[in-house]
CSV table of N, CA and C in Angstrom, one decimal:
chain,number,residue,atom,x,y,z
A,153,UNK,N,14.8,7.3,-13.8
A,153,UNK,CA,13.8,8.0,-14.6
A,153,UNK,C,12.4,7.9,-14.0
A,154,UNK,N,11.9,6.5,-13.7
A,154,UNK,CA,10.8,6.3,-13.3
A,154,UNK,C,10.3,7.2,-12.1
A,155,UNK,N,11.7,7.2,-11.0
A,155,UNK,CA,11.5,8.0,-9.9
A,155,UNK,C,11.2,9.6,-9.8
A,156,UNK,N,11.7,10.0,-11.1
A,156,UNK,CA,11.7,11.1,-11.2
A,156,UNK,C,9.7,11.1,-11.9
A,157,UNK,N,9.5,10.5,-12.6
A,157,UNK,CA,8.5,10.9,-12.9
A,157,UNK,C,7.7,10.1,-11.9
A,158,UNK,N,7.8,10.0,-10.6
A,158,UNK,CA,6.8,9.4,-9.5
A,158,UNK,C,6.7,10.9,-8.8
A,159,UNK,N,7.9,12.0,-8.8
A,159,UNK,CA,7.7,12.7,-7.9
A,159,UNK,C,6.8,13.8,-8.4
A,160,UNK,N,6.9,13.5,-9.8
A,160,UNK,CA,5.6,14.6,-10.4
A,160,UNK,C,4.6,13.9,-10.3
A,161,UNK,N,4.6,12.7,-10.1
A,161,UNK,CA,2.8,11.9,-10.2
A,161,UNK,C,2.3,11.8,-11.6
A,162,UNK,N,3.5,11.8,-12.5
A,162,UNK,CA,3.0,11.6,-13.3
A,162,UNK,C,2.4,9.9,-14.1
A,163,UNK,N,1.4,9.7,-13.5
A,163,UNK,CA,1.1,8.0,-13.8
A,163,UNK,C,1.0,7.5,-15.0
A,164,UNK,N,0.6,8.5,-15.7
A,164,UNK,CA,0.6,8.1,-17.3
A,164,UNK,C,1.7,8.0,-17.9
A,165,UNK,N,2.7,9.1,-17.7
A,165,UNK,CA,4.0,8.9,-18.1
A,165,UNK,C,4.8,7.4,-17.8
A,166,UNK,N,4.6,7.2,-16.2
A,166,UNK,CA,5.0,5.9,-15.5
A,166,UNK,C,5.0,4.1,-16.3
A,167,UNK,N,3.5,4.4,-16.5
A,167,UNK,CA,3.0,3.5,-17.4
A,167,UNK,C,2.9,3.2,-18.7
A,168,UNK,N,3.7,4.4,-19.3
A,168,UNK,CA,4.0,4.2,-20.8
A,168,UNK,C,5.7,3.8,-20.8
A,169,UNK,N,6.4,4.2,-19.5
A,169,UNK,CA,7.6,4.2,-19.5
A,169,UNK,C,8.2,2.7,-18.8
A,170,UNK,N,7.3,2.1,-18.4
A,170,UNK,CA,7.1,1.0,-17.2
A,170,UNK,C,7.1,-0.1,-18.3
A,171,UNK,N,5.6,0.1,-19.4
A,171,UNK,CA,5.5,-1.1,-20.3
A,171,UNK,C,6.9,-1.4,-21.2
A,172,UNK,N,7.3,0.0,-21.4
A,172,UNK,CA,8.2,-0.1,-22.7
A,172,UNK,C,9.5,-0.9,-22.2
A,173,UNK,N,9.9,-0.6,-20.6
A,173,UNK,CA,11.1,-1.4,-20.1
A,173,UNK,C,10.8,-2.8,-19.7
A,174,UNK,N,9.1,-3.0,-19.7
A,174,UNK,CA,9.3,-4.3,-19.2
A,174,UNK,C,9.6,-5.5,-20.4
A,175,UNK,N,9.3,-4.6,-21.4
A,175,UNK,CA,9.7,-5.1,-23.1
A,175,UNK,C,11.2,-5.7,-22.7
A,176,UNK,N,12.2,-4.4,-22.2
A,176,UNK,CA,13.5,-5.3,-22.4
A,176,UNK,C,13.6,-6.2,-21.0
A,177,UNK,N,13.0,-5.7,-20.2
A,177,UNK,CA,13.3,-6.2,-18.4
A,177,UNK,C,12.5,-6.7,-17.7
A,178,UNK,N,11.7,-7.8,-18.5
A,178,UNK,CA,10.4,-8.3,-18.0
A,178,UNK,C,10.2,-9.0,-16.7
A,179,UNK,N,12.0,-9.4,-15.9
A,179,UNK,CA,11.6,-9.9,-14.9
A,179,UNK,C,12.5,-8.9,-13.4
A,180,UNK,N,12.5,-7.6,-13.7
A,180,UNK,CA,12.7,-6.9,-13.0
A,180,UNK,C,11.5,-6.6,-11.8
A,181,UNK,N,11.9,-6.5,-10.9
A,181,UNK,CA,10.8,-6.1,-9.5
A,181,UNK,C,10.8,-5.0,-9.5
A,182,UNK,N,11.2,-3.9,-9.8
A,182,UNK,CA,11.4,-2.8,-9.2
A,182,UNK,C,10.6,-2.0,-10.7
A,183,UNK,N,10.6,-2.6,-11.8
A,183,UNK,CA,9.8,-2.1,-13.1
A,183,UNK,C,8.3,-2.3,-12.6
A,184,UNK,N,8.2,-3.5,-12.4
A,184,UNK,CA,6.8,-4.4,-11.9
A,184,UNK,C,5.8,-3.8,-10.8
A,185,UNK,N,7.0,-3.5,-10.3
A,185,UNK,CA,6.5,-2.0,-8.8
A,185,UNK,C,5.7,-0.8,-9.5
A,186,UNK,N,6.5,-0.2,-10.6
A,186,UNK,CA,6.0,0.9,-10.7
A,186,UNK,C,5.1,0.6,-11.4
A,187,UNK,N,5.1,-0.4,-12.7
A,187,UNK,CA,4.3,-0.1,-13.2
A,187,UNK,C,2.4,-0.8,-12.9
A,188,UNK,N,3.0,-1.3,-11.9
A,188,UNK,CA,1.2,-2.1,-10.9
A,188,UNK,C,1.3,-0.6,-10.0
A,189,UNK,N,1.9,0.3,-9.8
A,189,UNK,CA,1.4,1.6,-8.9
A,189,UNK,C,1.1,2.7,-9.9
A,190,UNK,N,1.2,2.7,-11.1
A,190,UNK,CA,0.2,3.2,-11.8
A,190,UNK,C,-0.7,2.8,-12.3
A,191,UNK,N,-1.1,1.4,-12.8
A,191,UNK,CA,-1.9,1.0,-13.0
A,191,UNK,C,-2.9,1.3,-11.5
A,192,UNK,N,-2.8,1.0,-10.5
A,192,UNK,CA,-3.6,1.3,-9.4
A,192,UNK,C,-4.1,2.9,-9.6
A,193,UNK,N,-3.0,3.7,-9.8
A,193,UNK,CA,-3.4,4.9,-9.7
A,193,UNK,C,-4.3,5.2,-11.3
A,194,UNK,N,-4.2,4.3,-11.9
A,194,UNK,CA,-5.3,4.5,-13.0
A,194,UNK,C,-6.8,3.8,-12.8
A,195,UNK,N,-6.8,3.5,-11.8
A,195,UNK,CA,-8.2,2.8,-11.3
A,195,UNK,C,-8.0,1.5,-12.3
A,196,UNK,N,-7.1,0.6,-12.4
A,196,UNK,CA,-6.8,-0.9,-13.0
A,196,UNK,C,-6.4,-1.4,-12.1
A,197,UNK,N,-7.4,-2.2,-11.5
A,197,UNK,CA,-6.8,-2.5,-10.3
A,197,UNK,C,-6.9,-4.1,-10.8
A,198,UNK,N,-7.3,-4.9,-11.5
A,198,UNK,CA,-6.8,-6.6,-12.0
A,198,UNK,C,-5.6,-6.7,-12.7
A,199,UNK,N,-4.9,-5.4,-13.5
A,199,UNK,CA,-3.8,-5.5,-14.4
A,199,UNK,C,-2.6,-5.1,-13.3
A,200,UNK,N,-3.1,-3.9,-12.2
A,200,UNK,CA,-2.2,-3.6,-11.1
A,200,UNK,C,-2.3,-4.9,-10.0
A,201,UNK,N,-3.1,-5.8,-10.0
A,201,UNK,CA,-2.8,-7.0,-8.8
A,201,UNK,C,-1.5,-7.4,-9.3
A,202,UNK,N,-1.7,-7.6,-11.1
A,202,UNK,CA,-0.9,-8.9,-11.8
A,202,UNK,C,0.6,-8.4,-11.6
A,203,UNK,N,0.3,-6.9,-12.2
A,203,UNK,CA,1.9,-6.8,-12.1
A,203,UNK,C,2.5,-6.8,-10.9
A,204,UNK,N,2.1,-6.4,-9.5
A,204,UNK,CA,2.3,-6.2,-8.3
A,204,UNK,C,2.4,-7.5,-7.6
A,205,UNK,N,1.7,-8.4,-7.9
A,205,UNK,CA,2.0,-9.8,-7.7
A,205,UNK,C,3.8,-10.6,-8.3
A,206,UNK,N,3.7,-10.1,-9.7
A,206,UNK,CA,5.0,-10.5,-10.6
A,206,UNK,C,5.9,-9.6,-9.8
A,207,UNK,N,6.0,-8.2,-9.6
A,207,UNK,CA,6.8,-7.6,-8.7
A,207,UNK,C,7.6,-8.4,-7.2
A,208,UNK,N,5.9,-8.7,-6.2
A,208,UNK,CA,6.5,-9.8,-5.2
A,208,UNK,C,7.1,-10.9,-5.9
A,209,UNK,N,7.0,-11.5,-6.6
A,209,UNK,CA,7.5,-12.8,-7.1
A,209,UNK,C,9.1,-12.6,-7.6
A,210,UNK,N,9.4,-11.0,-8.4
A,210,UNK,CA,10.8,-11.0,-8.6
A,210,UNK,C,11.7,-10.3,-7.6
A,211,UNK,N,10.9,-9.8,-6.5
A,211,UNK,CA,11.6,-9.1,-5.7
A,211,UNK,C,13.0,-9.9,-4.7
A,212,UNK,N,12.8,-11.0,-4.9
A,212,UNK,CA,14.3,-11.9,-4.3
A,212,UNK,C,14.2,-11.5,-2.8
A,213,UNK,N,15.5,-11.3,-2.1
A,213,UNK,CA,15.5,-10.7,-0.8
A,213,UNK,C,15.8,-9.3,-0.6
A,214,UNK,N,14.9,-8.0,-1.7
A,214,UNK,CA,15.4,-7.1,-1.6
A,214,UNK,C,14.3,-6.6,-0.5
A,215,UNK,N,14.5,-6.5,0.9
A,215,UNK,CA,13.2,-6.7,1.6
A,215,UNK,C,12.5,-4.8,1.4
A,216,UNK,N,13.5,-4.3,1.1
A,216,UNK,CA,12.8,-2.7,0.8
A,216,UNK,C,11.6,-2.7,-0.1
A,217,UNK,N,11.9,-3.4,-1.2
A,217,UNK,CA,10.9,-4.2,-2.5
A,217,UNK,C,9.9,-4.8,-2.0
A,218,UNK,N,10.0,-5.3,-1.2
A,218,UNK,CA,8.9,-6.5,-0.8
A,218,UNK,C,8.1,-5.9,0.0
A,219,UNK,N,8.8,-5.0,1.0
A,219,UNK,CA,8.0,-4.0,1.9
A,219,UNK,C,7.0,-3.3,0.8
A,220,UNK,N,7.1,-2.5,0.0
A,220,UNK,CA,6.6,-1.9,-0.7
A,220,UNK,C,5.4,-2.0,-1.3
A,221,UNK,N,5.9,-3.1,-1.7
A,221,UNK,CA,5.2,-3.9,-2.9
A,221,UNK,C,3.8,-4.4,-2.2
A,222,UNK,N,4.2,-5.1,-0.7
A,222,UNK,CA,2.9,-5.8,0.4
A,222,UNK,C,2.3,-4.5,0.6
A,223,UNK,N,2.7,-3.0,0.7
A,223,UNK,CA,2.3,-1.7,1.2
A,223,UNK,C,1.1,-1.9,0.4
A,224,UNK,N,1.5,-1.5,-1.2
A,224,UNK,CA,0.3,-1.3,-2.1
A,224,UNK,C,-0.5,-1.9,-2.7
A,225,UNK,N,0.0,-3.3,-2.6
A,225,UNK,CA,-0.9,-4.7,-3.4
A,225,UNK,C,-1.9,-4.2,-2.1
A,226,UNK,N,-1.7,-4.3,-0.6
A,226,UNK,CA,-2.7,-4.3,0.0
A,226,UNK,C,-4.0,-3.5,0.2
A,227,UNK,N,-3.8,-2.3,-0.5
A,227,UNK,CA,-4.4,-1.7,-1.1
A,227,UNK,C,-5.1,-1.6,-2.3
A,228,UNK,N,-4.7,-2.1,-3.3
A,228,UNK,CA,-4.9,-2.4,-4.3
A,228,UNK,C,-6.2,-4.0,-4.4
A,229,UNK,N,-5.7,-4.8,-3.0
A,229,UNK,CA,-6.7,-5.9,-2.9
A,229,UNK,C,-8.0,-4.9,-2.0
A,230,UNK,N,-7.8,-4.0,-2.0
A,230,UNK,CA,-8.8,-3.7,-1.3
A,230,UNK,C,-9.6,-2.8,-1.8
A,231,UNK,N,-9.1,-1.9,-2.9
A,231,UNK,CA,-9.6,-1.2,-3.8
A,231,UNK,C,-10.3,-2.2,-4.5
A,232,UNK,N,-10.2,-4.0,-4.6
A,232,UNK,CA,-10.9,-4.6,-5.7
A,232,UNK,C,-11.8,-5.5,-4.9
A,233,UNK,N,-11.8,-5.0,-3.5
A,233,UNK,CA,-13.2,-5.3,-3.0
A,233,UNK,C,-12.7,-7.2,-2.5
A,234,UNK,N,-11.0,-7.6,-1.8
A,234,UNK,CA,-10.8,-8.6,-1.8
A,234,UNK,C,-9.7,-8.2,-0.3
A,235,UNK,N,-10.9,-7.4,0.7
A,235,UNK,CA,-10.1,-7.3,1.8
A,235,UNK,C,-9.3,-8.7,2.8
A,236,UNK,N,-9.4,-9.9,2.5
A,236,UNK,CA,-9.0,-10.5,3.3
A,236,UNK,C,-7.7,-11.0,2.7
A,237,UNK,N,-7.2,-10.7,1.1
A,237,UNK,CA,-6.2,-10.6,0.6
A,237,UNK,C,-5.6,-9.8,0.7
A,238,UNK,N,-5.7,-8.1,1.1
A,238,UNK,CA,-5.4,-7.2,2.0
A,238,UNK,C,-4.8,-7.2,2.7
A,239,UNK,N,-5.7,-7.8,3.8
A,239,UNK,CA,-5.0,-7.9,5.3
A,239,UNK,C,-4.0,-8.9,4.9
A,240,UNK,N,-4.1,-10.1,4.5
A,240,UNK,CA,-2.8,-10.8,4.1
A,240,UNK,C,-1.1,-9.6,3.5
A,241,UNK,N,-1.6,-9.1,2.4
A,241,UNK,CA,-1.0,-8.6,2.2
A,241,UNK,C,-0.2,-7.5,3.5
A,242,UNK,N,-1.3,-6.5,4.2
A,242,UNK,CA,-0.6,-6.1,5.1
A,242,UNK,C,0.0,-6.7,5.9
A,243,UNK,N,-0.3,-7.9,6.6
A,243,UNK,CA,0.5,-8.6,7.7
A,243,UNK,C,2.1,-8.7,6.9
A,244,UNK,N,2.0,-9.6,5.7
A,244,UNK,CA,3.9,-9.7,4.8
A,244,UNK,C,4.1,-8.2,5.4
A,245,UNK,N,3.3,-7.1,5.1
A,245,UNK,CA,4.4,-5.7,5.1
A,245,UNK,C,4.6,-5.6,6.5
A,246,UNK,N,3.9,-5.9,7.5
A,246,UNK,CA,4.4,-5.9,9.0
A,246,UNK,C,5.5,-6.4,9.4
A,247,UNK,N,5.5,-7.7,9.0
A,247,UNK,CA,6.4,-8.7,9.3
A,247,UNK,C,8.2,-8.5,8.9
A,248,UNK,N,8.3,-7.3,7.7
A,248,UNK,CA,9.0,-6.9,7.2
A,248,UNK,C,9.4,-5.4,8.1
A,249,UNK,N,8.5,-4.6,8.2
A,249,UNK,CA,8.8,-2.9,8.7
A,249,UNK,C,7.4,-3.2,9.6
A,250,UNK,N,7.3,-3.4,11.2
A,250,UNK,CA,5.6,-3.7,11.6
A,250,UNK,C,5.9,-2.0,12.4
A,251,UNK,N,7.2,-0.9,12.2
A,251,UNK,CA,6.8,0.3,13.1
A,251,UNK,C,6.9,1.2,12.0
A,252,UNK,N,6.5,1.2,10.7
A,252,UNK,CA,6.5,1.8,9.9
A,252,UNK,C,5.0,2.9,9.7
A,253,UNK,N,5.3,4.1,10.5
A,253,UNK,CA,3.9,4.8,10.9
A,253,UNK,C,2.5,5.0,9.3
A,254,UNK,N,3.5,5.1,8.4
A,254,UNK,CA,2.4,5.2,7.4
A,254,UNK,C,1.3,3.6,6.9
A,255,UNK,N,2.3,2.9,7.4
A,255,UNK,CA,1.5,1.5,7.4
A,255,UNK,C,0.8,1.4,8.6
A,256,UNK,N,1.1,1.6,9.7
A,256,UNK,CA,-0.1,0.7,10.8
A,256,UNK,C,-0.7,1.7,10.8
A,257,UNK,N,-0.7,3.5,10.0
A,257,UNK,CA,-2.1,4.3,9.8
A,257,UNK,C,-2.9,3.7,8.9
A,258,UNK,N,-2.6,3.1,7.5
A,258,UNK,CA,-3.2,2.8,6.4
A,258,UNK,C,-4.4,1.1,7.0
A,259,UNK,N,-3.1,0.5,8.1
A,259,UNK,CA,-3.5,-0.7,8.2
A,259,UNK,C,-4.9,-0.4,8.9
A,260,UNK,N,-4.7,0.2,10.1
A,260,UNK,CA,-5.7,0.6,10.9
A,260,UNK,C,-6.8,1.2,10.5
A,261,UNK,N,-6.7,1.9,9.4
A,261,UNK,CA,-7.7,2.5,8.7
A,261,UNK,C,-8.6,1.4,7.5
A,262,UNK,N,-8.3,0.5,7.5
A,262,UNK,CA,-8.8,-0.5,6.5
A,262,UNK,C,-9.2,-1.6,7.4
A,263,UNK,N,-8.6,-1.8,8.3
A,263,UNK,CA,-9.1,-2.6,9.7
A,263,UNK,C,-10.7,-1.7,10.0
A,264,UNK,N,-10.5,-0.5,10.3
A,264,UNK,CA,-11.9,0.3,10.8
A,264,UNK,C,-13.5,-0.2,9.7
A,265,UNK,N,-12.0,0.4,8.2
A,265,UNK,CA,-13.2,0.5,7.3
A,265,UNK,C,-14.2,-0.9,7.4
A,266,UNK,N,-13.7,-2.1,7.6
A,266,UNK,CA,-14.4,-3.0,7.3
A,266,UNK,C,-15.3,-3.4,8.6
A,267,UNK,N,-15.2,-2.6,9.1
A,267,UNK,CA,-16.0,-2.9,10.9
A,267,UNK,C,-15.5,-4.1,11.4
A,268,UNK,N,-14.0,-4.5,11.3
A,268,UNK,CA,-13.8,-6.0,11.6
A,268,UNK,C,-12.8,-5.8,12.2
A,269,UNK,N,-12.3,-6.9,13.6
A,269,UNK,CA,-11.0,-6.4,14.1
A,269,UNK,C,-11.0,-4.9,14.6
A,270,UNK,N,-11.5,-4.5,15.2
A,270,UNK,CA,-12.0,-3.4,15.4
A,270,UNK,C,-10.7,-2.7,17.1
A,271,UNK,N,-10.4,-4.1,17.7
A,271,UNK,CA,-9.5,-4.0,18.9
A,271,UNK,C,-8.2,-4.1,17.9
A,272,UNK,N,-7.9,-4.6,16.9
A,272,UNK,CA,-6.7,-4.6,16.2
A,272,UNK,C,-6.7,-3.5,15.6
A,273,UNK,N,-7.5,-2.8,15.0
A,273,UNK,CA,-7.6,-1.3,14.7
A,273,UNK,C,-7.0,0.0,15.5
A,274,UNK,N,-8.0,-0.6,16.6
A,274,UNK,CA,-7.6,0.5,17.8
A,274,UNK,C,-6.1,0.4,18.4
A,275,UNK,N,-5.8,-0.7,18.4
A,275,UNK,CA,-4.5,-1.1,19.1
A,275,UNK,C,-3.1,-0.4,17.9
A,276,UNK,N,-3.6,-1.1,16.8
A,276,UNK,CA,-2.8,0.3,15.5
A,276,UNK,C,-2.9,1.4,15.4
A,277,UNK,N,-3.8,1.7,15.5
A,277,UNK,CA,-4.1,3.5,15.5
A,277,UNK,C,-3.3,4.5,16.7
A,278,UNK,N,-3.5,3.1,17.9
A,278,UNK,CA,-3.0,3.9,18.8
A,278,UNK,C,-1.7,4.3,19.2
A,279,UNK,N,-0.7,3.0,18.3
A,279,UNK,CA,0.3,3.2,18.2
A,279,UNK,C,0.8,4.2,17.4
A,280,UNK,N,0.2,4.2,16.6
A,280,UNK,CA,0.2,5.4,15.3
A,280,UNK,C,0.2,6.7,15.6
A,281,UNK,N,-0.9,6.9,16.6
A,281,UNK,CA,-1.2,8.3,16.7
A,281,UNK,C,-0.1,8.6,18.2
A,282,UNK,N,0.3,7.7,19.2
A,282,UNK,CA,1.2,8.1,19.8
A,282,UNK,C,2.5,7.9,19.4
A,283,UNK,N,2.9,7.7,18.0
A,283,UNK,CA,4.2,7.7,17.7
A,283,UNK,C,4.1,9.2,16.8
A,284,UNK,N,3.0,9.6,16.4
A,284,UNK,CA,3.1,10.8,15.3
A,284,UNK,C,1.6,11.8,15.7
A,285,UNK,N,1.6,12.1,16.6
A,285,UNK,CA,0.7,12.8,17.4
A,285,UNK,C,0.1,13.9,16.3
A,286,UNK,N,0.9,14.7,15.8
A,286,UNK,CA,1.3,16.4,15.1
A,286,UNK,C,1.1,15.7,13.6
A,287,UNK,N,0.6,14.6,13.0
A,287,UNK,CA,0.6,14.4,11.7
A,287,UNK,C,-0.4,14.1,11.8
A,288,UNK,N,-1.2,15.2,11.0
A,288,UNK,CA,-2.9,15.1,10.3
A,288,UNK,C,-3.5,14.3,9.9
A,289,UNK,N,-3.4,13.7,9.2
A,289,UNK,CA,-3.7,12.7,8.3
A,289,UNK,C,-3.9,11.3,9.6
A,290,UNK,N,-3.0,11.3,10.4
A,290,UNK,CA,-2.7,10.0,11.5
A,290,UNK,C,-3.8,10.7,12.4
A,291,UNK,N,-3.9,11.6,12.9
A,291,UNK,CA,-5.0,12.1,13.6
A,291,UNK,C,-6.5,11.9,13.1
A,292,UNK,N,-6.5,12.4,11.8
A,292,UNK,CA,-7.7,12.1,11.0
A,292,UNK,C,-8.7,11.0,11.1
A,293,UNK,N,-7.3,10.0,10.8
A,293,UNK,CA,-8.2,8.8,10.7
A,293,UNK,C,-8.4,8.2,12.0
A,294,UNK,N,-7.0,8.6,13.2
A,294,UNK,CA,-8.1,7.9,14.6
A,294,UNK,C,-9.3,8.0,15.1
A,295,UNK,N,-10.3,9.1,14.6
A,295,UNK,CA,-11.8,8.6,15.3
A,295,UNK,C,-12.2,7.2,14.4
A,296,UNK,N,-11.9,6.7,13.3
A,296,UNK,CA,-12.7,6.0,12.8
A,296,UNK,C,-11.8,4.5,13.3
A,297,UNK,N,-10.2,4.7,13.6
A,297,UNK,CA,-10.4,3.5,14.1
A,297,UNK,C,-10.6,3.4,15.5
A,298,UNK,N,-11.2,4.2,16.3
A,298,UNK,CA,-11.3,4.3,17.7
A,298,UNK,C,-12.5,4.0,17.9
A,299,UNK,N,-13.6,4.6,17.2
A,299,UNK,CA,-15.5,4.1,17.1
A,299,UNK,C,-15.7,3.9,16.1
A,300,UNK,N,-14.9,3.7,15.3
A,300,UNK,CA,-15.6,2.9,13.7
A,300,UNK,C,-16.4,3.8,13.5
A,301,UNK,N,-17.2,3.3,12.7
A,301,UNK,CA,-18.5,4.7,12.2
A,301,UNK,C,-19.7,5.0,12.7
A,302,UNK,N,-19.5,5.4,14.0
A,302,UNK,CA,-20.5,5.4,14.6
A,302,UNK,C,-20.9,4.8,15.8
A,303,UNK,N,-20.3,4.1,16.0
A,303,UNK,CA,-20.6,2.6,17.2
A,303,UNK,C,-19.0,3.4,18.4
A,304,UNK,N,-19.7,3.6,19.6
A,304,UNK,CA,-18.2,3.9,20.5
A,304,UNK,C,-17.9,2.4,20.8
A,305,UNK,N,-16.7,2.8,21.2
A,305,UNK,CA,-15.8,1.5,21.5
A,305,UNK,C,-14.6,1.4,22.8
């Protein structure tokens, strides 16, 4: 059910449907998931760390879960202004999926944003944009991790 209402985006629904299971299934990962990725997508990003945290904690060895879960906490730490818990977080999701193109775009792009690591930026991006040339979004963001904002490199 959850899934189905992920593909409408419906977050609000998610989160009313997320709390009510975690009532009976409080130590499920996969409830914990969704319901810390709506809280993110509700701009709650200390109640989306907690559950996203409890999520990694009950995810066991389901490494799809764990992949996931490092995807969006790492965003989520960086939405709260706690990028070096971020990057933490991204490295777990490398270490799990490190040729997964939507991650070393996201990575690369949060690498740029901070003007730090700027050669590990580039070195992601590049991989990125030569693994997925023809995808916009991957294109988009390599000027910023190739000269940051402003500064060539």
């Amino acid at each position: 059910y959850l899934y189905l209402l992920l593909e409408d985006r419906n977050f609000d629904q998610i989160l009313a449907s997320s709390n009510e299971a975690l009532d009976y299934f409080p130590n499920r990962g996969r409830i914990n998931f969704f319901h810390g990725w709506a809280l993110f997508e509700n701009n709650e990003f200390t109640k989306a760390k907690s559950a996203l945290e409890q999520a990694r904690m009950m995810s066991g060895r389901d490494q799809l879960l764990q992949f996931e879960v490092n995807t969006l906490l790492a965003k989520v730490y960086f939405k709260a202004g706690q990028p070096s818990q971020a990057f933490d977080a991204f490295e777990k999701a490398m270490a799990i999926n490190g040729e997964n193109r939507e991650l070393l775009a996201n990575y690369a792009y949060h690498l740029a944003l901070q003007e730090e690591q700027l050669d590990k930026a580039r070195k992601k991006g590049f991989i990125e944009v030569n693994a997925a040339f023809s995808d916009y979004p991957t294109i988009d963001n390599f000027p910023r991790t190739r000269f940051g904002n402003g500064s060539r490199g």
